[in-house]
PDB file of C-alpha atoms and ligand atoms in Angstrom:
ATOM      1  CA  MET A   1     -32.235  31.033 101.199  1.00 88.00           C
ATOM      2  CA  LYS A   2     -31.191  34.729 101.967  1.00 96.00           C
ATOM      3  CA  ASP A   3     -27.730  33.561 102.942  1.00 97.00           C
ATOM      4  CA  LEU A   4     -27.674  35.411 106.364  1.00 97.00           C
ATOM      5  CA  PHE A   5     -25.156  32.955 107.621  1.00 97.00           C
ATOM      6  CA  GLY A   6     -22.790  33.873 104.825  1.00 97.00           C
ATOM      7  CA  LYS A   7     -23.478  37.475 105.179  1.00 96.00           C
ATOM      8  CA  ALA A   8     -22.654  37.206 108.926  1.00 96.00           C
ATOM      9  CA  LEU A   9     -19.343  35.467 108.226  1.00 97.00           C
ATOM     10  CA  LEU A  10     -18.491  38.004 105.576  1.00 96.00           C
ATOM     11  CA  ASP A  11     -19.169  40.956 108.210  1.00 94.00           C
ATOM     12  CA  TYR A  12     -17.152  39.323 110.793  1.00 95.00           C
ATOM     13  CA  HIS A  13     -14.134  38.589 108.415  1.00 95.00           C
ATOM     14  CA  ASN A  14     -14.356  42.235 106.935  1.00 91.00           C
ATOM     15  CA  GLY A  15     -14.459  43.516 110.588  1.00 88.00           C
ATOM     16  CA  VAL A  16     -11.358  41.519 111.434  1.00 85.00           C
ATOM     17  CA  LEU A  17      -9.497  42.794 108.394  1.00 85.00           C
ATOM     18  CA  THR A  18     -10.402  46.499 108.767  1.00 86.00           C
ATOM     19  CA  GLY A  19     -10.279  46.375 112.502  1.00 83.00           C
ATOM     20  CA  SER A  20     -13.639  47.638 113.016  1.00 84.00           C
ATOM     21  CA  MET A  21     -16.283  45.261 114.510  1.00 81.00           C
ATOM     22  CA  ALA A  22     -18.881  47.968 114.677  1.00 75.00           C
ATOM     23  CA  ASP A  23     -20.898  46.357 111.728  1.00 75.00           C
ATOM     24  CA  VAL A  24     -20.721  42.902 113.449  1.00 82.00           C
ATOM     25  CA  GLU A  25     -23.371  41.151 115.538  1.00 89.00           C
ATOM     26  CA  ASP A  26     -23.511  37.325 116.489  1.00 92.00           C
ATOM     27  CA  ILE A  27     -26.070  35.023 114.994  1.00 95.00           C
ATOM     28  CA  ILE A  28     -29.229  34.257 116.875  1.00 96.00           C
ATOM     29  CA  THR A  29     -30.520  30.473 116.636  1.00 96.00           C
ATOM     30  CA  SER A  30     -33.497  28.722 118.060  1.00 96.00           C
ATOM     31  CA  THR A  31     -35.124  25.593 117.389  1.00 95.00           C
ATOM     32  CA  ASN A  32     -38.756  23.996 117.722  1.00 93.00           C
ATOM     33  CA  ILE A  33     -37.575  22.574 121.115  1.00 91.00           C
ATOM     34  CA  SER A  34     -35.202  25.410 122.534  1.00 92.00           C
ATOM     35  CA  ASP A  35     -35.263  29.046 123.065  1.00 93.00           C
ATOM     36  CA  GLU A  36     -32.936  31.610 121.391  1.00 95.00           C
ATOM     37  CA  ASP A  37     -29.252  31.230 121.715  1.00 95.00           C
ATOM     38  CA  VAL A  38     -26.383  33.149 120.567  1.00 95.00           C
ATOM     39  CA  LEU A  39     -23.919  31.715 118.147  1.00 95.00           C
ATOM     40  CA  PRO A  40     -20.691  33.630 118.446  1.00 94.00           C
ATOM     41  CA  LEU A  41     -19.282  34.447 115.078  1.00 95.00           C
ATOM     42  CA  LYS A  42     -15.841  34.037 116.556  1.00 95.00           C
ATOM     43  CA  TYR A  43     -16.282  30.446 117.047  1.00 97.00           C
ATOM     44  CA  LEU A  44     -16.901  29.861 113.253  1.00 97.00           C
ATOM     45  CA  PHE A  45     -13.344  31.136 112.816  1.00 97.00           C
ATOM     46  CA  ARG A  46     -11.671  28.847 115.529  1.00 98.00           C
ATOM     47  CA  SER A  47      -8.188  27.847 115.253  1.00 98.00           C
ATOM     48  CA  PHE A  48      -7.021  24.265 115.762  1.00 98.00           C
ATOM     49  CA  LYS A  49      -6.474  24.865 119.581  1.00 98.00           C
ATOM     50  CA  GLU A  50      -9.939  26.422 119.939  1.00 98.00           C
ATOM     51  CA  MET A  51     -11.741  23.316 118.334  1.00 98.00           C
ATOM     52  CA  PRO A  52     -13.397  20.681 120.390  1.00 97.00           C
ATOM     53  CA  LYS A  53     -11.380  17.579 120.730  1.00 97.00           C
ATOM     54  CA  LEU A  54     -13.489  15.596 118.424  1.00 97.00           C
ATOM     55  CA  GLU A  55     -12.804  18.073 115.679  1.00 98.00           C
ATOM     56  CA  GLN A  56      -9.060  18.025 116.402  1.00 98.00           C
ATOM     57  CA  LYS A  57      -9.270  14.030 116.233  1.00 98.00           C
ATOM     58  CA  ALA A  58     -10.956  14.276 112.807  1.00 98.00           C
ATOM     59  CA  LEU A  59      -8.289  16.576 111.447  1.00 98.00           C
ATOM     60  CA  GLN A  60      -5.445  14.327 112.765  1.00 98.00           C
ATOM     61  CA  LEU A  61      -7.134  11.351 111.019  1.00 98.00           C
ATOM     62  CA  SER A  62      -7.663  13.096 107.605  1.00 98.00           C
ATOM     63  CA  LYS A  63      -5.505  11.923 104.894  1.00 98.00           C
ATOM     64  CA  GLY A  64      -5.138  11.763 101.158  1.00 98.00           C
ATOM     65  CA  LYS A  65      -7.503  13.769  98.901  1.00 98.00           C
ATOM     66  CA  ILE A  66      -9.810  15.424 101.227  1.00 98.00           C
ATOM     67  CA  LEU A  67     -13.273  17.078 100.971  1.00 98.00           C
ATOM     68  CA  ASP A  68     -14.609  19.482 103.713  1.00 98.00           C
ATOM     69  CA  VAL A  69     -18.350  19.389 103.242  1.00 98.00           C
ATOM     70  CA  GLY A  70     -20.284  22.547 104.741  1.00 98.00           C
ATOM     71  CA  CYS A  71     -16.882  24.356 105.315  1.00 98.00           C
ATOM     72  CA  GLY A  72     -18.398  27.425 106.612  1.00 98.00           C
ATOM     73  CA  SER A  73     -15.568  30.010 106.834  1.00 98.00           C
ATOM     74  CA  GLY A  74     -13.051  27.192 106.272  1.00 98.00           C
ATOM     75  CA  SER A  75     -11.389  26.800 109.702  1.00 98.00           C
ATOM     76  CA  HIS A  76     -10.838  22.903 109.126  1.00 98.00           C
ATOM     77  CA  SER A  77      -9.722  23.258 105.632  1.00 98.00           C
ATOM     78  CA  LEU A  78      -7.336  26.017 106.571  1.00 98.00           C
ATOM     79  CA  TYR A  79      -5.618  23.912 109.157  1.00 98.00           C
ATOM     80  CA  LEU A  80      -5.308  21.094 106.808  1.00 98.00           C
ATOM     81  CA  GLN A  81      -4.133  23.210 103.944  1.00 98.00           C
ATOM     82  CA  SER A  82      -1.372  24.600 106.261  1.00 98.00           C
ATOM     83  CA  LYS A  83      -0.272  21.026 106.941  1.00 98.00           C
ATOM     84  CA  GLY A  84       0.276  20.597 103.161  1.00 98.00           C
ATOM     85  CA  LEU A  85      -2.721  18.439 102.794  1.00 98.00           C
ATOM     86  CA  ASP A  86      -4.900  18.162  99.515  1.00 98.00           C
ATOM     87  CA  ILE A  87      -8.131  19.729 100.566  1.00 98.00           C
ATOM     88  CA  LYS A  88     -11.308  20.989  98.745  1.00 98.00           C
ATOM     89  CA  ALA A  89     -14.098  23.056 100.851  1.00 98.00           C
ATOM     90  CA  ILE A  90     -17.520  23.259  99.534  1.00 98.00           C
ATOM     91  CA  ASP A  91     -20.635  24.939 100.932  1.00 98.00           C
ATOM     92  CA  ILE A  92     -24.003  25.917  99.573  1.00 98.00           C
ATOM     93  CA  SER A  93     -23.491  29.306 101.068  1.00 98.00           C
ATOM     94  CA  PRO A  94     -21.892  31.858  98.546  1.00 98.00           C
ATOM     95  CA  GLY A  95     -20.955  34.086 101.597  1.00 98.00           C
ATOM     96  CA  ALA A  96     -19.343  31.331 103.351  1.00 98.00           C
ATOM     97  CA  ILE A  97     -17.184  30.430 100.180  1.00 98.00           C
ATOM     98  CA  GLU A  98     -16.351  34.076  99.488  1.00 98.00           C
ATOM     99  CA  VAL A  99     -14.858  34.264 103.099  1.00 98.00           C
ATOM    100  CA  ALA A 100     -12.998  30.777 102.642  1.00 98.00           C
ATOM    101  CA  LYS A 101     -11.532  32.136  99.359  1.00 98.00           C
ATOM    102  CA  GLN A 102     -10.511  35.457 101.321  1.00 97.00           C
ATOM    103  CA  ARG A 103      -8.778  33.136 103.837  1.00 97.00           C
ATOM    104  CA  ASN A 104      -6.687  31.871 101.014  1.00 97.00           C
ATOM    105  CA  ILE A 105      -8.276  28.456 100.902  1.00 98.00           C
ATOM    106  CA  VAL A 106      -7.086  27.427  97.323  1.00 96.00           C
ATOM    107  CA  GLN A 107      -9.818  24.856  96.102  1.00 98.00           C
ATOM    108  CA  THR A 108     -13.223  26.046  97.183  1.00 98.00           C
ATOM    109  CA  GLU A 109     -16.629  26.107  95.583  1.00 98.00           C
ATOM    110  CA  VAL A 110     -20.203  26.771  96.106  1.00 98.00           C
ATOM    111  CA  LYS A 111     -21.819  23.423  95.866  1.00 98.00           C
ATOM    112  CA  ASP A 112     -24.321  21.156  97.562  1.00 98.00           C
ATOM    113  CA  ILE A 113     -22.842  17.851  98.662  1.00 98.00           C
ATOM    114  CA  LEU A 114     -25.411  16.127  96.496  1.00 98.00           C
ATOM    115  CA  ASP A 115     -23.805  17.806  93.242  1.00 98.00           C
ATOM    116  CA  GLU A 116     -20.422  16.719  94.085  1.00 98.00           C
ATOM    117  CA  THR A 117     -18.887  14.100  91.752  1.00 98.00           C
ATOM    118  CA  GLU A 118     -15.073  13.808  92.431  1.00 98.00           C
ATOM    119  CA  THR A 119     -13.857  10.970  94.422  1.00 98.00           C
ATOM    120  CA  TYR A 120     -11.892  11.458  97.824  1.00 98.00           C
ATOM    121  CA  ASP A 121     -10.036   9.577 100.566  1.00 98.00           C
ATOM    122  CA  THR A 122     -11.337  11.522 103.391  1.00 98.00           C
ATOM    123  CA  ILE A 123     -14.870  13.260 103.500  1.00 98.00           C
ATOM    124  CA  LEU A 124     -15.380  15.555 106.488  1.00 98.00           C
ATOM    125  CA  LEU A 125     -18.831  16.786 107.895  1.00 98.00           C
ATOM    126  CA  LEU A 126     -18.135  18.535 111.178  1.00 98.00           C
ATOM    127  CA  MET A 127     -20.119  20.841 113.651  1.00 98.00           C
ATOM    128  CA  ASN A 128     -22.959  18.274 113.786  1.00 97.00           C
ATOM    129  CA  GLY A 129     -22.113  16.939 110.071  1.00 98.00           C
ATOM    130  CA  THR A 130     -25.421  14.924 110.224  1.00 98.00           C
ATOM    131  CA  GLY A 131     -27.299  18.130 110.081  1.00 98.00           C
ATOM    132  CA  ILE A 132     -26.919  18.176 106.491  1.00 98.00           C
ATOM    133  CA  PHE A 133     -29.008  15.205 106.012  1.00 98.00           C
ATOM    134  CA  GLN A 134     -31.933  17.265 107.290  1.00 97.00           C
ATOM    135  CA  GLU A 135     -34.407  14.394 108.065  1.00 96.00           C
ATOM    136  CA  LEU A 136     -34.244  10.777 109.036  1.00 95.00           C
ATOM    137  CA  SER A 137     -35.994   9.856 105.738  1.00 95.00           C
ATOM    138  CA  GLN A 138     -33.139  11.340 103.645  1.00 97.00           C
ATOM    139  CA  ILE A 139     -30.112   9.680 105.334  1.00 97.00           C
ATOM    140  CA  SER A 140     -29.954   6.825 102.945  1.00 97.00           C
ATOM    141  CA  LYS A 141     -29.945   9.286  99.993  1.00 98.00           C
ATOM    142  CA  TYR A 142     -26.982  11.091 101.480  1.00 98.00           C
ATOM    143  CA  LEU A 143     -25.072   8.080 102.713  1.00 98.00           C
ATOM    144  CA  ASN A 144     -25.303   6.406  99.375  1.00 98.00           C
ATOM    145  CA  HIS A 145     -24.031   9.551  97.701  1.00 98.00           C
ATOM    146  CA  LEU A 146     -21.169  10.121 100.031  1.00 98.00           C
ATOM    147  CA  LYS A 147     -20.562   6.494  99.436  1.00 98.00           C
ATOM    148  CA  SER A 148     -20.133   6.882  95.730  1.00 98.00           C
ATOM    149  CA  LEU A 149     -17.593   9.694  96.387  1.00 98.00           C
ATOM    150  CA  LEU A 150     -15.119   7.329  98.387  1.00 98.00           C
ATOM    151  CA  ASN A 151     -12.071   6.135  96.968  1.00 98.00           C
ATOM    152  CA  VAL A 152     -10.835   2.440  97.894  1.00 97.00           C
ATOM    153  CA  ASN A 153     -10.188   2.502 101.637  1.00 96.00           C
ATOM    154  CA  GLY A 154     -11.676   5.861 101.776  1.00 98.00           C
ATOM    155  CA  GLN A 155     -13.307   7.333 104.963  1.00 98.00           C
ATOM    156  CA  ILE A 156     -15.976   9.671 106.095  1.00 98.00           C
ATOM    157  CA  LEU A 157     -15.412  11.451 109.349  1.00 98.00           C
ATOM    158  CA  ILE A 158     -18.665  12.844 110.831  1.00 98.00           C
ATOM    159  CA  ASP A 159     -19.850  14.200 114.288  1.00 98.00           C
ATOM    160  CA  SER A 160     -23.265  14.573 115.859  1.00 98.00           C
ATOM    161  CA  SER A 161     -24.933  14.461 119.259  1.00 97.00           C
ATOM    162  CA  ASP A 162     -27.756  12.436 120.906  1.00 96.00           C
ATOM    163  CA  ILE A 163     -30.023  15.198 121.956  1.00 95.00           C
ATOM    164  CA  LYS A 164     -32.360  13.008 124.065  1.00 90.00           C
ATOM    165  CA  TYR A 165     -31.129  15.132 126.996  1.00 88.00           C
ATOM    166  CA  MET A 166     -32.980  18.112 125.515  1.00 88.00           C
ATOM    167  CA  TYR A 167     -36.225  16.377 126.375  1.00 84.00           C
ATOM    168  CA  GLU A 168     -35.435  15.552 129.989  1.00 80.00           C
ATOM    169  CA  ASP A 169     -37.517  17.275 132.648  1.00 77.00           C
ATOM    170  CA  GLU A 170     -35.864  18.392 136.122  1.00 75.00           C
ATOM    171  CA  ASP A 171     -36.343  14.832 137.676  1.00 75.00           C
ATOM    172  CA  GLY A 172     -34.355  13.228 134.904  1.00 73.00           C
ATOM    173  CA  GLY A 173     -37.469  11.859 133.148  1.00 73.00           C
ATOM    174  CA  VAL A 174     -37.328  11.720 129.261  1.00 72.00           C
ATOM    175  CA  TRP A 175     -40.463  12.752 127.440  1.00 72.00           C
ATOM    176  CA  LEU A 176     -40.530  11.589 123.932  1.00 73.00           C
ATOM    177  CA  ASN A 177     -43.682  11.568 121.929  1.00 77.00           C
ATOM    178  CA  ALA A 178     -43.966   8.066 120.477  1.00 70.00           C
ATOM    179  CA  ASN A 179     -46.200   9.445 117.596  1.00 69.00           C
ATOM    180  CA  ALA A 180     -43.892  12.225 116.769  1.00 76.00           C
ATOM    181  CA  ASN A 181     -40.844  12.145 114.160  1.00 87.00           C
ATOM    182  CA  TYR A 182     -37.406  11.059 115.219  1.00 93.00           C
ATOM    183  CA  TYR A 183     -36.515  13.283 118.209  1.00 93.00           C
ATOM    184  CA  GLY A 184     -33.356  14.688 116.517  1.00 96.00           C
ATOM    185  CA  GLU A 185     -35.107  16.064 113.634  1.00 96.00           C
ATOM    186  CA  LEU A 186     -35.358  19.833 114.414  1.00 96.00           C
ATOM    187  CA  ASP A 187     -36.657  22.904 112.787  1.00 96.00           C
ATOM    188  CA  TYR A 188     -33.770  25.283 113.060  1.00 96.00           C
ATOM    189  CA  PHE A 189     -34.409  29.157 112.865  1.00 97.00           C
ATOM    190  CA  LEU A 190     -31.512  31.612 112.338  1.00 97.00           C
ATOM    191  CA  SER A 191     -31.687  35.576 112.407  1.00 96.00           C
ATOM    192  CA  TYR A 192     -28.913  37.965 111.982  1.00 95.00           C
ATOM    193  CA  LYS A 193     -29.112  41.599 112.434  1.00 93.00           C
ATOM    194  CA  SER A 194     -33.042  41.264 113.074  1.00 88.00           C
ATOM    195  CA  GLU A 195     -33.520  39.540 109.631  1.00 95.00           C
ATOM    196  CA  LYS A 196     -34.814  36.115 109.619  1.00 96.00           C
ATOM    197  CA  GLU A 197     -33.521  33.119 107.465  1.00 96.00           C
ATOM    198  CA  LYS A 198     -35.934  30.691 105.815  1.00 94.00           C
ATOM    199  CA  PRO A 199     -36.560  27.910 108.464  1.00 95.00           C
ATOM    200  CA  LEU A 200     -34.110  24.928 107.983  1.00 95.00           C
ATOM    201  CA  LYS A 201     -34.480  21.289 108.775  1.00 97.00           C
ATOM    202  CA  TRP A 202     -31.424  20.060 110.828  1.00 97.00           C
ATOM    203  CA  LEU A 203     -30.858  16.443 111.976  1.00 98.00           C
ATOM    204  CA  TYR A 204     -29.076  15.350 115.204  1.00 97.00           C
ATOM    205  CA  LEU A 205     -28.284  11.673 115.119  1.00 98.00           C
ATOM    206  CA  ASP A 206     -27.534   9.266 117.981  1.00 97.00           C
ATOM    207  CA  PHE A 207     -24.830   6.812 117.218  1.00 98.00           C
ATOM    208  CA  ASN A 208     -26.899   3.772 117.096  1.00 97.00           C
ATOM    209  CA  THR A 209     -29.441   5.358 114.589  1.00 97.00           C
ATOM    210  CA  LEU A 210     -26.351   6.338 112.386  1.00 98.00           C
ATOM    211  CA  PHE A 211     -24.916   2.946 112.718  1.00 98.00           C
ATOM    212  CA  THR A 212     -28.066   1.153 111.678  1.00 97.00           C
ATOM    213  CA  ALA A 213     -28.522   3.615 108.656  1.00 97.00           C
ATOM    214  CA  CYS A 214     -24.916   2.868 107.632  1.00 98.00           C
ATOM    215  CA  THR A 215     -25.505  -0.971 107.956  1.00 97.00           C
ATOM    216  CA  ALA A 216     -28.602  -0.437 105.621  1.00 97.00           C
ATOM    217  CA  ALA A 217     -26.486   1.316 103.167  1.00 97.00           C
ATOM    218  CA  ASP A 218     -23.778  -1.538 103.288  1.00 97.00           C
ATOM    219  CA  LEU A 219     -21.385   0.684 105.090  1.00 98.00           C
ATOM    220  CA  GLN A 220     -19.242   0.257 108.101  1.00 98.00           C
ATOM    221  CA  CYS A 221     -19.629   2.809 111.028  1.00 98.00           C
ATOM    222  CA  GLU A 222     -17.360   2.846 114.084  1.00 98.00           C
ATOM    223  CA  MET A 223     -17.361   5.240 117.070  1.00 98.00           C
ATOM    224  CA  ILE A 224     -13.994   6.918 117.123  1.00 98.00           C
ATOM    225  CA  MET A 225     -14.544   9.178 120.130  1.00 97.00           C
ATOM    226  CA  GLU A 226     -17.152  10.548 122.491  1.00 97.00           C
ATOM    227  CA  GLY A 227     -17.260  14.078 123.547  1.00 93.00           C
ATOM    228  CA  GLU A 228     -18.281  15.548 127.048  1.00 88.00           C
ATOM    229  CA  HIS A 229     -21.883  16.287 126.020  1.00 90.00           C
ATOM    230  CA  PHE A 230     -23.486  13.325 124.277  1.00 95.00           C
ATOM    231  CA  ASP A 231     -21.429  14.246 121.087  1.00 97.00           C
ATOM    232  CA  TYR A 232     -19.268  11.809 119.319  1.00 98.00           C
ATOM    233  CA  LEU A 233     -17.073  11.385 116.201  1.00 98.00           C
ATOM    234  CA  ALA A 234     -17.691   8.466 113.808  1.00 98.00           C
ATOM    235  CA  ARG A 235     -15.850   6.939 111.023  1.00 98.00           C
ATOM    236  CA  ILE A 236     -17.771   5.634 108.002  1.00 98.00           C
ATOM    237  CA  SER A 237     -16.211   3.492 105.469  1.00 98.00           C
ATOM    238  CA  SER A 238     -17.031   0.940 102.561  1.00 93.00           C
ATOM    239  CA  ASN A 239     -17.393  -2.758 103.452  1.00 76.00           C
TER     240      ASN A 239
HETATM  241  C1  SAM L   1     -23.059  24.177 111.445  1.00 92.57           C
HETATM  242  S1  SAM L   1     -22.298  24.991 109.739  1.00 92.57           S
HETATM  243  C2  SAM L   1     -20.568  24.202 110.034  1.00 92.57           C
HETATM  244  C3  SAM L   1     -19.495  25.107 109.342  1.00 92.57           C
HETATM  245  C4  SAM L   1     -18.237  24.418 109.509  1.00 92.57           C
HETATM  246  N1  SAM L   1     -17.984  23.124 109.055  1.00 92.57           N
HETATM  247  C5  SAM L   1     -17.625  24.891 110.786  1.00 92.57           C
HETATM  248  O1  SAM L   1     -17.486  23.781 111.584  1.00 92.57           O
HETATM  249  O2  SAM L   1     -17.354  25.748 111.256  1.00 92.57           O
HETATM  250  C6  SAM L   1     -22.958  23.866 108.503  1.00 92.57           C
HETATM  251  C7  SAM L   1     -22.543  24.318 107.110  1.00 92.57           C
HETATM  252  O3  SAM L   1     -23.036  23.471 106.274  1.00 92.57           O
HETATM  253  C8  SAM L   1     -23.548  24.171 105.072  1.00 92.57           C
HETATM  254  N2  SAM L   1     -24.431  23.258 104.222  1.00 92.57           N
HETATM  255  C9  SAM L   1     -25.758  22.795 104.593  1.00 92.57           C
HETATM  256  N3  SAM L   1     -26.255  21.908 103.711  1.00 92.57           N
HETATM  257  C10 SAM L   1     -25.218  21.742 102.925  1.00 92.57           C
HETATM  258  C11 SAM L   1     -25.116  20.866 101.718  1.00 92.57           C
HETATM  259  N4  SAM L   1     -26.048  20.007 101.320  1.00 92.57           N
HETATM  260  N5  SAM L   1     -23.976  20.797 100.889  1.00 92.57           N
HETATM  261  C12 SAM L   1     -22.997  21.661 101.386  1.00 92.57           C
HETATM  262  N6  SAM L   1     -23.072  22.481 102.398  1.00 92.57           N
HETATM  263  C13 SAM L   1     -24.087  22.556 103.129  1.00 92.57           C
HETATM  264  C14 SAM L   1     -24.139  25.349 105.502  1.00 92.57           C
HETATM  265  O4  SAM L   1     -24.159  26.390 104.630  1.00 92.57           O
HETATM  266  C15 SAM L   1     -23.222  25.697 106.728  1.00 92.57           C
HETATM  267  O5  SAM L   1     -22.078  26.501 106.312  1.00 92.57           O
END
């Protein structure tokens, strides 16, 4: 991993601090089923007010000892920390964690969720949190690991989207290849300042598929809130 995502976050953060955005460009993303799109860096530094309702709801439901998984620049952690909550932020991106530290998040570490061993009352996975599972075949590994990190009465708050709409034609027909992998499994490409990141696998999960995977892992899964565009927030807990 070249950590272009972290590099972009660092450039943006330094730009804001120094008052010079000359060195800053937005991230360009695309997938195997969609064209290039701009991911504005400002969005990755959103305040509570600027967050989607689903994320605001997740933060309002967060309690106890909290883990923010894939924290990015740490916007969710920063809000929870400002409310006096006990929050730790982790990310595999060294650049992201450097930014989170510079934004004064106290407990933060470069770490893959699969290497985490402490236990928590709330585990947050936000901005398509199921993406971190990468592929349908890996859900049970991640869910079982997340389950092992839950305190009694603990909860996992995770968001995702049903991206079936991306396969719709102009007449509203949906064209899914029955022989292909699950339709939410995408190859994700990211570039920053003309440099290309190693392609990633990124998983969008519809609620029913998440629910079924949770049941198989002996976890409860409930819909907390539906968003405006096929997105949702779910709460997962131990039975
Ligand atoms: C879409 S970004 C979301 C960032 C942040 N949560 C937000 O909402 O702005 C996903 C983040 O997850 C991190 N990530 C991906 N796989 C991870 C893993 N296995 N463990 C921890 N972090 C991971 C990426 O480096 C990236 O910062």
